[in-house]
Amino acid sequence: METVKGFIEHIIYRNADNGYTVLNLTSGEEEITCVGFFKTMDQGETIEAEGDYTTHPVYGEQFKIERYQIVPPDDAASIERYLGSGAIKGVGEALAARIVKRFGTDTYRIIEEEPERLAEVKGISERKAREIAVMVYEKRDAREAMTFLQKYGISNTLAIRIYESYGTNLYGILKENPYQLAEDIQGIGFKIADEIASKIGIHTDSDYRIRSGILYTLMLAGAEGHCYLPQDILLKKAGELLGLESAVMEPHLGNLAMDKKLVIKRSSQADAECKVYASTYYYAELNCAKMLHDLNISAKGDMLPTEEQEIISKIDRIEEELDISLDELQKRSVEDCVKNGIFILSGGPGTGKTTTINAIIRYFLSEGMDIYLAAPTGRAAKRMTEATGYESRTIHRLLELNGAASGETKAARFERNEENPLEADVIIIDEMSMVDVFLFQALLKAITVGTRLVMVGDVNQLPSVGAGQVLRDIMDSERFPMVVLQKIFRQAGESDIVWNAHRIYAGEELVLDNKSRDFFFLERNDTNVIYKHMIQLITEKLPSYVGAQPYEIQVLTPMRKGGLGVETLNGILQKYLNPPSDNKKEYSNGDVLLREHDKVMQIKNNYQLEWEVVSKYGIAIDKGCGIFNGDIGIILQINEYAHEVVVEFDEHRRVTYAYAQLDEIELAYAVTIHKSQGSEYPAVIMPLLSGPRMLFNRNLLYTGVTRAKMCVTILGSRKTLQEMVDNNYQNRRYSGLAERIRELIP
């Protein structure tokens, strides 16, 4: 690592979000192009930096700064250059020259110790002198804070966030309770806070450490889909994290509950588990239950026989208008929607959910009602629009997501809420199995009492990526009208995808004779052979068969790791489907390699990411915020100079990522079946050889098969496939919404 010292002549580029900066540094007679992450650096400042020289393929030699400190200018010319650079608001070159002419090399000391003396310079009032001193102090505080934080191995990007959050209070916070950083600042988890704490000398059995470790364990559980953990499991997992016994940690649960960080839910049954919630999760469940209770208005007992007959007559007319024939359960579904404030419609593929929804829509339109349709993802909303002929939106767009940060947590804010509710008579939500407890809470807040809420989904699919299992819990509560469609209709019954999906759910043997037109099984027991056939199917066989582009054909796999895991498959598929070329720019960082035209997926919800839809003339015709876990797009451009990557997602939404944000996307030629929820693809390829029993189960296979619209091809072992059908194991998800509902609606 080399050291350079000089003054910043010119800042060429700076990313306002992450602080990535390109600058010219003058060191003696030499001018050096430097790159790095820093927000507190200004033109004219003198720095001492450590780093390495690198050669950029386009921009040539650069000095990549790893660590730096700002040093006071040590001669009159340097001081004048800094003051006149624009770094101090209101001080230009002419004024800087007059200040330095008056005080010379003593200028810095005068500003810091005797700022009132600046008024001796023509053009500076006493008020102006104080303002200059304050700005110099603020900049000095920021620099000192950055230097201090770097001592503890904190990156420039995180150091900026810490200073912006705490200012000069950060010294006291770090000394007393560095674990507070994990709660307050995005990007700092328990492990980073724990590293800082160990360097500061905080003991492993510190109260702050134990409290933070317990909360972190619950946060990890939330990321795995749980709303709570049983107390014994929580203490066991936290103990493994902290290296402490359960007995040491248990007393802290009560203290955290008193501080309203936790909610401890004890059952009246002596042998029942004691449930420990992070507060936000418990109150999300409670709020959902209360709002469902309020919306659950029924007109059943108040209807006259003539009114009942009028509903039936209207349904008969709709059948004639749409040229359809509804079975008994479908008719009951329409009736229950009319008579109740809440209704749940569930069923597997081919059971007539779409036909039923269309009949429900037509009924309410005939009554002159305003109807909103929505789904959790863009793909699911698009599919709903195509199936019904009426506009459907994502739930986030329906609720008018505003990506503006809310405090330091950068939480999502919806413009539609209890103060500004949705103006609709009926709201129909498709793919409800994908909706987590927090999104559901936001939706319910925007619905007024008297509005009908219709929830549609397949309860047998995998639960939401986020916390909770909303659809299953609502159905398990048995407190609301619902219909589960089971009959497979003739047209759908012609599809072996549909039949085999139902066989999988029932645990029956699959028909694998390859006489089907849309469900194929190719016995292949060698990983390399599977790779070969997979590439052949994507590039040659399937595009013409299903009328789709190669990038629209999706490989789904149960696993992330291993020869047939997402990580390995994406590397292989990228090589063959989007090979390197002189015309395609690349970004590489460790094991990550992204290339222009790559297929990628957003892997976390980011409510602040701005997107825009651009016309063919390059003019933005629509803008918004929010890209979500599971959204798939194509890399349009990699800007090596600006350190940015442009991705176009569904509905032509373009997003610009800074390099520092690229941990939010990954290659998506292959994705896990979990990540494919709510999506539908023209063709699906599933490589299945062997894997852990808890993962290779019936539920996962069912979800994977039902993602295909026109064709499913399974490559792998017949034995493994049958074992998945036979394996009805499901990971338990700790969720209490059903219990909260039953508490409020006996």
XYZ file of C-alpha atoms in Angstrom:
746
model
C 0.000 0.000 0.000
C 1.353 3.420 -1.004
C 0.883 6.895 0.513
C 0.279 10.123 -1.417
C -0.174 13.695 -0.166
C -1.540 16.670 -2.030
C -4.466 19.035 -2.473
C -7.707 18.326 -4.313
C -7.593 20.330 -7.510
C -10.914 19.215 -8.943
C -13.752 16.790 -8.102
C -14.647 15.206 -11.444
C -17.589 13.082 -10.282
C -19.418 12.305 -7.043
C -22.331 9.939 -6.421
C -24.538 11.682 -3.872
C -26.000 8.421 -2.555
C -22.904 6.419 -1.723
C -20.093 8.992 -1.825
C -18.166 7.359 -4.705
C -15.868 10.107 -5.987
C -13.395 10.655 -8.827
C -10.967 13.535 -8.221
C -7.733 15.132 -9.388
C -5.055 15.354 -6.679
C -2.062 17.658 -7.160
C 0.981 16.271 -5.384
C 4.070 18.437 -6.022
C 4.434 18.610 -9.785
C 2.325 15.485 -10.323
C -1.424 15.282 -10.999
C -3.043 12.000 -9.843
C -6.541 10.703 -10.663
C -7.947 9.217 -7.435
C -11.103 7.167 -6.796
C -12.792 6.159 -3.543
C -15.826 6.545 -1.288
C -16.040 9.829 0.672
C -18.620 12.579 1.142
C -16.759 14.932 3.440
C -13.991 15.811 1.027
C -13.998 19.137 -0.816
C -12.012 20.834 -3.561
C -8.993 22.708 -2.233
C -8.487 20.428 0.790
C -5.148 18.808 1.515
C -5.239 15.055 2.139
C -2.864 12.246 3.012
C -4.146 9.034 1.487
C -3.207 5.346 1.502
C -4.079 3.011 -1.339
C -2.838 1.322 -4.490
C -2.313 2.317 -8.097
C -4.617 0.447 -10.512
C -5.030 0.551 -14.272
C -8.560 1.102 -15.580
C -9.156 -0.366 -19.086
C -10.683 2.931 -20.311
C -9.445 5.713 -17.976
C -5.888 4.495 -17.438
C -3.908 4.754 -14.196
C -5.831 5.606 -11.030
C -5.000 5.712 -7.345
C -7.624 3.763 -5.404
C -7.891 5.318 -1.927
C -8.526 2.884 0.926
C -7.858 5.225 3.873
C -7.254 8.940 4.131
C -7.091 11.866 6.494
C -7.500 15.559 5.816
C -4.513 17.553 7.008
C -4.403 21.331 7.575
C -2.811 23.305 4.724
C 0.721 24.202 5.800
C 1.436 27.212 3.604
C -0.391 30.421 2.661
C -0.977 29.337 -0.945
C -2.646 26.071 0.165
C -4.833 27.881 2.708
C -5.952 30.397 0.089
C -6.622 27.631 -2.408
C -8.830 25.777 0.103
C -10.823 28.808 1.281
C -11.407 29.955 -2.304
C -12.420 26.508 -3.612
C -16.096 26.909 -2.675
C -15.805 24.525 0.267
C -16.804 27.363 2.640
C -20.148 28.842 1.565
C -19.934 32.572 0.835
C -16.133 32.653 0.512
C -14.887 33.042 -3.054
C -11.403 33.414 -4.478
C -11.200 37.210 -3.981
C -12.311 37.064 -0.337
C -10.028 34.103 0.378
C -7.091 36.098 -1.015
C -7.916 39.065 1.298
C -8.215 36.768 4.377
C -4.863 35.087 3.726
C -3.198 38.409 2.884
C -4.291 39.716 6.299
C -3.431 36.636 8.447
C -0.972 34.573 6.337
C -0.130 31.106 7.658
C -1.935 31.986 10.905
C -5.329 31.994 9.085
C -6.500 28.562 10.299
C -5.680 29.333 13.924
C -7.515 32.681 13.683
C -10.652 31.007 12.240
C -10.682 28.328 14.950
C -9.594 30.339 18.003
C -10.388 33.989 17.249
C -13.054 33.963 14.512
C -14.253 37.480 15.449
C -10.975 38.820 14.007
C -12.122 37.858 10.490
C -14.203 41.045 10.671
C -10.909 42.932 10.287
C -10.975 41.895 6.607
C -12.851 44.173 4.238
C -16.178 42.628 3.168
C -16.630 40.449 6.307
C -19.138 41.461 8.962
C -19.153 40.020 12.468
C -22.109 37.804 11.524
C -20.292 36.572 8.407
C -17.186 35.880 10.510
C -19.242 33.673 12.860
C -20.844 31.804 9.919
C -17.422 31.061 8.391
C -16.154 29.776 11.760
C -19.211 27.500 12.228
C -18.786 25.956 8.757
C -15.085 25.327 9.338
C -15.917 23.719 12.697
C -18.576 21.469 11.134
C -16.217 20.297 8.432
C -13.490 19.679 10.993
C -15.922 17.682 13.166
C -16.886 15.526 10.175
C -13.256 14.875 9.273
C -12.305 13.979 12.829
C -15.309 11.668 13.070
C -14.367 9.898 9.828
C -10.772 9.444 11.021
C -12.008 8.149 14.392
C -14.399 5.623 12.813
C -11.776 4.364 10.381
C -9.679 3.262 13.380
C -12.360 0.647 14.099
C -12.349 -0.723 10.572
C -15.557 1.052 9.555
C -15.783 1.723 5.817
C -16.173 5.267 4.520
C -19.734 4.541 3.345
C -20.876 3.343 6.788
C -18.873 6.077 8.532
C -20.801 8.697 6.540
C -24.133 7.139 7.617
C -23.023 7.048 11.265
C -21.920 10.689 11.255
C -25.098 11.828 9.447
C -27.189 9.987 12.072
C -25.416 10.972 15.278
C -23.153 13.942 14.514
C -20.640 14.511 17.335
C -22.755 12.326 19.684
C -21.258 9.277 17.996
C -18.265 9.214 20.392
C -20.476 8.753 23.451
C -22.681 6.170 21.700
C -19.710 4.088 20.551
C -18.129 4.200 23.989
C -21.280 3.285 25.889
C -23.364 1.141 23.513
C -22.063 0.491 19.974
C -24.911 -2.016 19.551
C -27.249 0.935 19.122
C -25.786 1.277 15.608
C -27.374 -2.052 14.650
C -30.825 -0.736 15.603
C -30.512 2.748 14.131
C -28.461 2.536 10.961
C -29.195 0.634 7.768
C -26.279 -1.549 6.688
C -24.926 -2.087 10.205
C -26.042 -5.380 11.632
C -25.237 -7.038 14.927
C -22.003 -8.580 13.643
C -20.444 -5.245 12.590
C -21.562 -3.657 15.877
C -20.099 -6.642 17.756
C -16.738 -6.234 16.005
C -16.649 -2.539 16.932
C -17.589 -3.390 20.533
C -14.763 -5.938 20.847
C -12.226 -3.380 19.550
C -13.520 -0.819 22.044
C -13.183 -3.390 24.845
C -16.826 -4.112 25.737
C -17.219 -7.468 27.548
C -18.965 -10.429 25.923
C -21.533 -10.579 28.754
C -22.389 -6.876 28.491
C -26.100 -6.142 28.947
C -26.109 -4.149 25.736
C -24.554 -7.049 23.828
C -27.071 -9.595 25.129
C -30.040 -7.324 24.380
C -28.774 -6.582 20.882
C -28.040 -10.279 20.240
C -31.591 -11.290 21.211
C -33.126 -8.627 18.964
C -30.777 -9.633 16.115
C -31.834 -13.286 16.473
C -35.480 -12.262 16.144
C -34.616 -10.124 13.112
C -32.961 -13.140 11.447
C -36.057 -15.205 12.253
C -38.186 -12.533 10.563
C -35.997 -12.782 7.460
C -36.747 -16.534 7.455
C -40.503 -15.811 7.531
C -41.222 -16.166 11.268
C -43.260 -13.594 13.208
C -42.108 -14.970 16.568
C -39.891 -17.657 18.077
C -40.712 -19.971 20.971
C -38.690 -18.802 23.977
C -36.549 -21.934 24.212
C -35.636 -21.777 20.494
C -34.897 -18.039 20.738
C -32.556 -18.507 23.712
C -30.839 -21.469 22.029
C -30.202 -19.522 18.787
C -29.144 -16.332 20.635
C -26.848 -18.449 22.844
C -25.131 -19.886 19.755
C -24.662 -16.357 18.405
C -23.351 -14.830 21.638
C -21.532 -17.853 23.090
C -23.582 -17.599 26.321
C -25.863 -19.882 28.383
C -29.646 -19.468 28.266
C -29.764 -18.746 31.995
C -27.599 -15.636 31.492
C -29.870 -14.277 28.739
C -33.354 -15.144 30.028
C -33.651 -12.216 32.534
C -33.085 -9.787 29.654
C -36.314 -10.881 27.934
C -38.390 -9.236 30.654
C -36.309 -6.040 30.485
C -36.706 -5.856 26.702
C -40.451 -6.383 27.109
C -40.597 -3.513 29.638
C -38.760 -1.327 27.119
C -41.414 -2.354 24.537
C -38.815 -3.928 22.263
C -40.394 -7.378 22.720
C -43.828 -8.837 23.366
C -43.955 -12.083 25.327
C -47.176 -13.995 24.658
C -47.907 -16.680 27.212
C -50.650 -19.191 26.587
C -53.106 -20.123 29.290
C -52.193 -23.766 28.777
C -49.478 -24.838 31.157
C -47.563 -26.894 28.601
C -47.899 -24.475 25.675
C -44.936 -22.650 24.241
C -44.041 -19.157 25.361
C -43.906 -16.987 22.216
C -41.475 -14.079 21.925
C -42.202 -11.406 19.296
C -40.237 -8.374 18.193
C -42.807 -5.656 18.985
C -43.363 -4.563 15.384
C -44.296 -8.122 14.344
C -46.773 -8.618 17.197
C -48.562 -5.334 16.626
C -48.651 -5.972 12.869
C -50.541 -9.224 13.535
C -52.807 -7.547 16.091
C -53.601 -4.633 13.765
C -54.396 -7.001 10.895
C -56.741 -9.025 13.096
C -58.534 -5.910 14.364
C -58.979 -4.422 10.882
C -60.240 -7.742 9.484
C -62.733 -7.825 12.344
C -63.964 -4.321 11.433
C -64.282 -5.113 7.709
C -66.124 -8.392 8.340
C -69.644 -7.074 7.788
C -72.279 -9.578 6.728
C -75.657 -8.906 5.155
C -76.696 -12.567 5.106
C -79.213 -12.441 7.919
C -80.725 -9.147 6.808
C -81.662 -10.102 3.265
C -85.215 -10.651 2.122
C -85.996 -13.759 -0.014
C -86.625 -11.439 -2.988
C -83.175 -9.901 -2.609
C -81.616 -13.367 -2.452
C -83.438 -14.342 -5.628
C -82.320 -11.117 -7.361
C -78.658 -12.029 -6.707
C -79.161 -15.497 -8.216
C -80.905 -13.997 -11.259
C -78.037 -11.560 -11.824
C -75.504 -14.404 -11.667
C -77.553 -16.329 -14.267
C -77.506 -13.264 -16.566
C -73.714 -12.911 -16.154
C -73.290 -16.576 -17.195
C -75.219 -15.809 -20.378
C -73.297 -12.587 -21.092
C -69.890 -14.216 -20.588
C -70.952 -17.506 -22.192
C -69.778 -19.519 -19.191
C -71.262 -22.115 -16.882
C -70.417 -21.695 -13.205
C -70.529 -24.735 -10.937
C -72.156 -24.662 -7.503
C -69.009 -23.524 -5.632
C -68.298 -20.754 -8.146
C -71.860 -19.426 -7.836
C -71.571 -19.556 -4.071
C -68.344 -17.568 -4.324
C -70.094 -14.743 -6.186
C -72.993 -14.776 -3.698
C -70.647 -14.674 -0.696
C -68.736 -11.734 -2.202
C -71.998 -9.805 -2.535
C -73.210 -10.609 0.981
C -69.964 -10.187 2.956
C -67.312 -7.570 3.616
C -64.534 -10.181 3.454
C -64.301 -13.241 1.217
C -61.486 -15.739 0.517
C -61.305 -17.730 -2.740
C -58.710 -20.499 -2.913
C -57.929 -23.316 -5.312
C -55.201 -24.961 -7.335
C -54.427 -24.479 -11.055
C -57.290 -25.107 -13.479
C -60.034 -24.963 -10.824
C -61.689 -21.877 -12.257
C -60.434 -19.068 -10.014
C -60.038 -16.671 -12.967
C -63.526 -17.442 -14.313
C -64.958 -16.837 -10.848
C -63.081 -13.534 -10.466
C -64.394 -12.398 -13.861
C -67.951 -13.203 -12.771
C -67.425 -11.310 -9.483
C -66.059 -8.280 -11.374
C -68.960 -8.332 -13.840
C -71.491 -8.511 -10.966
C -70.107 -5.494 -9.127
C -69.718 -3.481 -12.330
C -73.397 -4.099 -13.071
C -74.095 -2.520 -9.668
C -72.079 0.564 -10.660
C -69.359 -0.115 -8.101
C -65.721 1.000 -8.268
C -63.374 -1.988 -8.326
C -59.589 -2.130 -7.742
C -57.538 -5.170 -8.737
C -54.057 -5.761 -7.335
C -51.367 -8.399 -6.810
C -48.093 -8.521 -4.838
C -45.727 -8.471 -7.844
C -45.593 -6.776 -11.225
C -45.691 -10.124 -13.022
C -48.717 -11.305 -11.049
C -50.519 -7.994 -11.664
C -49.797 -8.207 -15.395
C -51.139 -11.755 -15.483
C -54.308 -10.641 -13.674
C -54.811 -7.822 -16.189
C -54.494 -10.259 -19.100
C -56.881 -12.765 -17.488
C -59.625 -10.293 -16.559
C -59.303 -7.512 -19.122
C -59.291 -4.937 -16.303
C -56.312 -2.957 -15.066
C -54.470 -4.562 -12.184
C -51.616 -2.957 -10.233
C -49.081 -4.066 -7.696
C -50.235 -3.550 -4.119
C -47.386 -1.055 -3.679
C -48.630 1.056 -6.588
C -52.236 0.736 -5.436
C -51.177 2.156 -2.065
C -49.091 4.855 -3.818
C -45.712 4.027 -2.363
C -43.566 7.023 -1.563
C -39.902 6.125 -1.403
C -38.875 9.086 0.747
C -36.924 8.017 3.785
C -38.790 7.923 7.043
C -36.183 8.616 9.706
C -33.103 6.491 9.680
C -34.928 3.233 9.189
C -35.841 4.251 5.649
C -39.201 2.569 6.028
C -41.734 2.513 3.237
C -44.393 5.142 3.360
C -47.678 4.709 1.598
C -49.714 7.736 0.602
C -52.863 5.629 0.905
C -53.543 4.898 4.564
C -56.156 5.410 7.289
C -56.031 9.175 6.742
C -56.186 8.915 2.943
C -58.011 5.641 2.192
C -58.657 3.992 -1.155
C -61.844 5.205 -2.802
C -63.240 1.873 -3.883
C -66.287 -0.286 -3.265
C -64.505 -3.578 -3.964
C -60.821 -4.537 -3.750
C -59.682 -7.874 -5.193
C -56.188 -9.133 -4.329
C -54.708 -12.050 -6.305
C -51.787 -14.304 -5.253
C -52.544 -13.698 -1.572
C -50.159 -16.492 -0.528
C -47.300 -14.096 -1.378
C -48.508 -11.256 0.859
C -46.563 -10.888 4.110
C -47.942 -9.499 7.359
C -46.471 -5.983 6.956
C -47.750 -5.460 3.413
C -51.135 -6.805 4.508
C -51.210 -4.371 7.411
C -50.482 -1.455 5.037
C -53.254 -2.625 2.687
C -55.854 -2.957 5.436
C -55.033 0.513 6.780
C -56.086 1.954 3.415
C -59.463 0.149 3.295
C -62.495 1.761 4.911
C -65.256 -0.154 6.644
C -67.924 -0.912 4.050
C -65.452 -1.707 1.276
C -65.493 -5.363 0.225
C -62.150 -7.176 0.315
C -61.815 -10.299 -1.863
C -58.629 -12.350 -1.350
C -57.675 -14.922 -3.990
C -54.815 -17.397 -3.854
C -53.551 -20.963 -3.711
C -52.924 -21.834 -0.084
C -50.884 -24.886 -1.112
C -48.105 -22.773 -2.600
C -45.084 -21.711 -0.600
C -45.726 -18.930 1.910
C -44.548 -15.335 1.401
C -40.859 -14.450 1.290
C -41.531 -11.894 4.034
C -42.738 -12.708 7.544
C -45.996 -14.505 8.214
C -48.346 -16.789 6.288
C -51.285 -14.457 5.930
C -53.561 -16.421 3.593
C -53.121 -19.715 5.454
C -53.658 -18.070 8.844
C -56.838 -16.285 7.729
C -58.219 -19.554 6.378
C -57.110 -21.543 9.445
C -58.876 -19.058 11.718
C -62.208 -20.216 10.173
C -63.769 -16.848 10.971
C -64.479 -15.577 7.442
C -66.510 -16.786 4.454
C -64.371 -18.804 2.051
C -64.619 -21.227 -0.846
C -61.946 -23.732 -1.880
C -62.404 -24.690 -5.551
C -61.429 -28.282 -6.347
C -63.012 -29.282 -9.664
C -60.599 -29.205 -12.642
C -62.376 -27.745 -15.657
C -62.273 -29.333 -19.095
C -60.004 -26.838 -20.841
C -57.518 -26.805 -17.972
C -57.823 -30.573 -17.749
C -56.238 -30.881 -21.161
C -53.002 -29.650 -19.590
C -50.722 -32.205 -17.958
C -49.143 -29.345 -15.985
C -52.496 -28.933 -14.210
C -53.109 -32.662 -13.720
C -49.604 -33.350 -12.471
C -49.733 -30.356 -10.117
C -52.853 -31.862 -8.505
C -51.230 -35.313 -8.413
C -48.209 -33.792 -6.644
C -50.436 -32.093 -4.075
C -52.335 -35.346 -3.480
C -49.094 -37.347 -3.192
C -49.963 -39.513 -6.219
C -47.547 -41.015 -8.732
C -46.822 -38.830 -11.754
C -47.295 -39.924 -15.358
C -43.804 -39.627 -16.891
C -44.240 -41.338 -20.267
C -43.432 -38.142 -22.246
C -46.574 -38.481 -24.323
C -47.634 -35.121 -22.967
C -47.514 -31.876 -24.919
C -46.563 -29.709 -21.932
C -44.997 -31.890 -19.194
C -41.703 -33.668 -19.940
C -39.327 -35.723 -17.823
C -35.799 -36.477 -19.077
C -33.909 -39.029 -16.980
C -30.387 -37.613 -16.607
C -28.168 -38.668 -13.693
C -24.987 -36.761 -14.550
C -24.657 -33.074 -13.682
C -22.634 -32.197 -16.778
C -25.181 -33.914 -19.033
C -27.941 -31.880 -17.347
C -25.992 -28.673 -18.091
C -25.696 -29.651 -21.759
C -29.400 -30.442 -22.197
C -30.472 -27.377 -20.253
C -28.535 -25.052 -22.576
C -29.837 -26.942 -25.616
C -33.435 -26.608 -24.409
C -33.097 -22.860 -23.737
C -31.269 -21.952 -26.936
C -32.725 -24.391 -29.497
C -35.757 -26.458 -28.508
C -38.099 -24.447 -26.290
C -38.130 -20.898 -27.787
C -39.911 -21.984 -30.966
C -42.027 -24.573 -29.103
C -43.556 -22.054 -26.672
C -43.097 -18.908 -28.811
C -40.786 -17.134 -26.370
C -37.307 -15.618 -26.200
C -34.529 -17.630 -24.488
C -34.346 -15.142 -21.598
C -38.088 -15.717 -20.896
C -37.449 -19.422 -20.227
C -36.735 -19.898 -16.533
C -34.582 -22.461 -14.760
C -35.940 -23.186 -11.272
C -34.018 -25.130 -8.637
C -34.621 -25.903 -4.959
C -31.090 -24.979 -3.845
C -28.588 -22.113 -3.813
C -25.462 -24.244 -3.351
C -24.113 -27.335 -5.122
C -23.692 -28.386 -8.744
C -27.379 -27.747 -9.502
C -27.715 -24.769 -7.173
C -28.487 -21.222 -8.299
C -24.924 -19.943 -7.934
C -23.284 -22.628 -10.113
C -26.077 -22.713 -12.701
C -26.037 -18.938 -13.177
C -22.296 -18.974 -13.867
C -22.719 -21.697 -16.509
C -25.835 -20.214 -18.115
C -24.286 -16.726 -18.254
C -21.301 -18.168 -20.105
C -23.485 -19.733 -22.827
C -26.496 -17.400 -22.985
C -24.625 -14.094 -22.670
C -20.972 -14.765 -23.520
C -18.291 -12.067 -23.161
C -17.839 -9.677 -26.059
C -15.893 -6.511 -26.866
C -19.273 -4.791 -27.243
C -20.421 -5.645 -23.710
C -19.036 -3.892 -20.644
C -18.585 -5.887 -17.426
C -18.504 -5.294 -13.687
C -16.536 -7.665 -11.519
C -16.139 -7.716 -7.732
C -14.889 -10.910 -6.074
C -17.112 -13.767 -7.246
C -19.638 -11.359 -8.792
C -19.507 -10.860 -12.555
C -22.201 -8.823 -14.260
C -22.323 -8.147 -17.993
C -24.479 -5.947 -20.199
C -27.579 -7.918 -21.371
C -27.446 -10.190 -18.295
C -30.728 -11.313 -16.746
C -30.801 -10.212 -13.086
C -33.110 -10.250 -10.068
C -33.623 -7.803 -7.203
C -33.101 -9.816 -3.994
C -34.369 -7.402 -1.341
C -37.163 -4.859 -1.032
C -35.833 -1.357 -1.659
C -38.539 1.244 -1.249
C -36.209 4.162 -2.059
C -34.914 2.993 -5.433
C -36.167 5.408 -8.059
C -37.290 4.117 -11.450
C -38.493 5.761 -14.613
C -40.144 4.655 -17.829
C -38.393 6.221 -20.818
C -39.890 6.850 -24.280
C -38.017 5.908 -27.451
C -36.796 9.513 -27.552
C -35.218 9.189 -24.096
C -37.879 11.275 -22.312
C -39.172 10.050 -18.936
C -42.938 9.414 -19.255
C -43.484 7.830 -15.824
C -41.570 7.826 -12.523
C -41.851 6.110 -9.184
C -40.055 4.462 -6.273
C -39.599 0.902 -5.151
C -38.076 -2.258 -6.603
C -38.921 -5.458 -4.770
C -37.590 -8.868 -3.886
C -38.107 -11.144 -6.909
C -38.358 -8.434 -9.619
C -36.491 -9.565 -12.763
C -34.783 -7.285 -15.285
C -32.074 -6.976 -17.945
C -28.831 -4.991 -17.599
C -28.983 -2.299 -20.271
C -25.769 -0.424 -19.506
C -22.673 -0.510 -17.297
C -21.125 2.948 -16.871
C -17.533 2.361 -15.777
C -16.806 6.061 -15.391
C -19.773 6.848 -13.143
C -19.633 3.421 -11.450
C -23.291 2.798 -12.256
C -25.393 -0.009 -13.735
C -28.743 0.573 -15.497
C -31.305 -2.256 -15.257
C -34.682 -2.410 -17.001
C -37.357 -4.328 -15.072
C -40.882 -5.389 -16.045
C -43.127 -2.646 -17.416
C -39.976 -0.911 -18.813
C -39.003 0.501 -15.387
C -35.372 1.626 -15.515
C -33.255 1.781 -12.377
C -29.728 3.116 -11.959
C -27.637 1.262 -9.354
C -24.398 2.607 -7.941
C -21.700 -0.078 -7.747
C -22.073 -0.035 -3.953
C -25.747 -1.081 -4.377
C -25.067 -4.116 -6.563
C -25.333 -6.464 -3.595
C -29.091 -5.995 -4.121
C -29.125 -7.804 -7.484
C -27.882 -11.166 -8.705
C -27.962 -13.200 -11.919
C -31.372 -14.717 -12.630
C -30.898 -17.239 -15.445
C -31.620 -19.697 -12.637
C -33.568 -18.776 -9.504
C -34.743 -20.722 -6.475
C -38.322 -21.949 -6.511
C -38.922 -19.791 -3.421
C -37.976 -16.673 -5.387
C -40.257 -17.612 -8.290
C -43.469 -17.237 -6.283
C -46.112 -15.137 -7.979
C -44.344 -15.331 -11.323
C -45.396 -17.233 -14.415
C -43.054 -18.182 -17.255
C -43.775 -19.558 -20.738
C -41.529 -22.540 -19.980
C -39.832 -23.852 -16.846
C -36.824 -26.190 -16.594
C -36.240 -27.908 -13.241
C -32.991 -29.848 -12.614
C -33.591 -32.366 -9.803
C -30.936 -34.901 -8.774
C -30.624 -34.996 -4.998
C -30.776 -32.696 -2.025
C -31.772 -32.289 1.615
C -35.063 -33.931 2.557
C -36.455 -30.835 4.300
C -36.002 -28.883 1.056
C -36.912 -31.514 -1.534
C -40.581 -31.744 -0.625
C -44.021 -31.863 -2.232
C -44.845 -28.214 -1.515
C -41.709 -26.979 -3.301
C -42.263 -29.220 -6.339
C -45.912 -28.123 -6.584
C -44.920 -24.440 -6.535
C -42.220 -24.969 -9.196
C -44.498 -26.877 -11.586
C -47.341 -24.317 -11.301
C -45.000 -21.467 -12.365
C -45.099 -22.789 -15.957
C -47.689 -21.510 -18.383
C -47.027 -23.699 -21.423
C -44.302 -26.233 -20.686
C -42.458 -27.936 -17.802
C -39.294 -29.972 -18.372
C -37.728 -31.846 -15.466
C -34.121 -33.016 -15.901
C -32.818 -35.484 -13.365
C -33.592 -38.563 -11.318
C -36.950 -40.373 -11.415
C -36.275 -41.613 -7.871
C -35.640 -38.062 -6.556
C -38.797 -36.768 -8.229
C -40.967 -39.465 -6.650
C -39.339 -38.904 -3.255
C -40.321 -35.217 -3.478
C -43.923 -36.205 -4.271
C -43.956 -38.590 -1.287
C -42.327 -36.085 1.096
C -45.025 -33.946 2.711
C -42.609 -32.260 5.124
C -43.151 -28.498 5.542
C -40.946 -26.174 7.499
C -42.993 -24.808 10.343
C -43.460 -21.074 10.138
C -44.037 -19.398 13.497
C -46.968 -17.105 12.835
C -49.784 -16.073 15.165
C -52.279 -14.181 12.982
C -54.867 -16.992 13.201
C -54.631 -16.854 17.001
C -54.975 -13.030 17.022
C -58.101 -13.320 14.816
C -59.687 -15.955 17.073
C -58.998 -13.762 20.119
C -60.981 -10.901 18.546
C -63.669 -12.957 16.796
C -64.662 -15.775 19.188
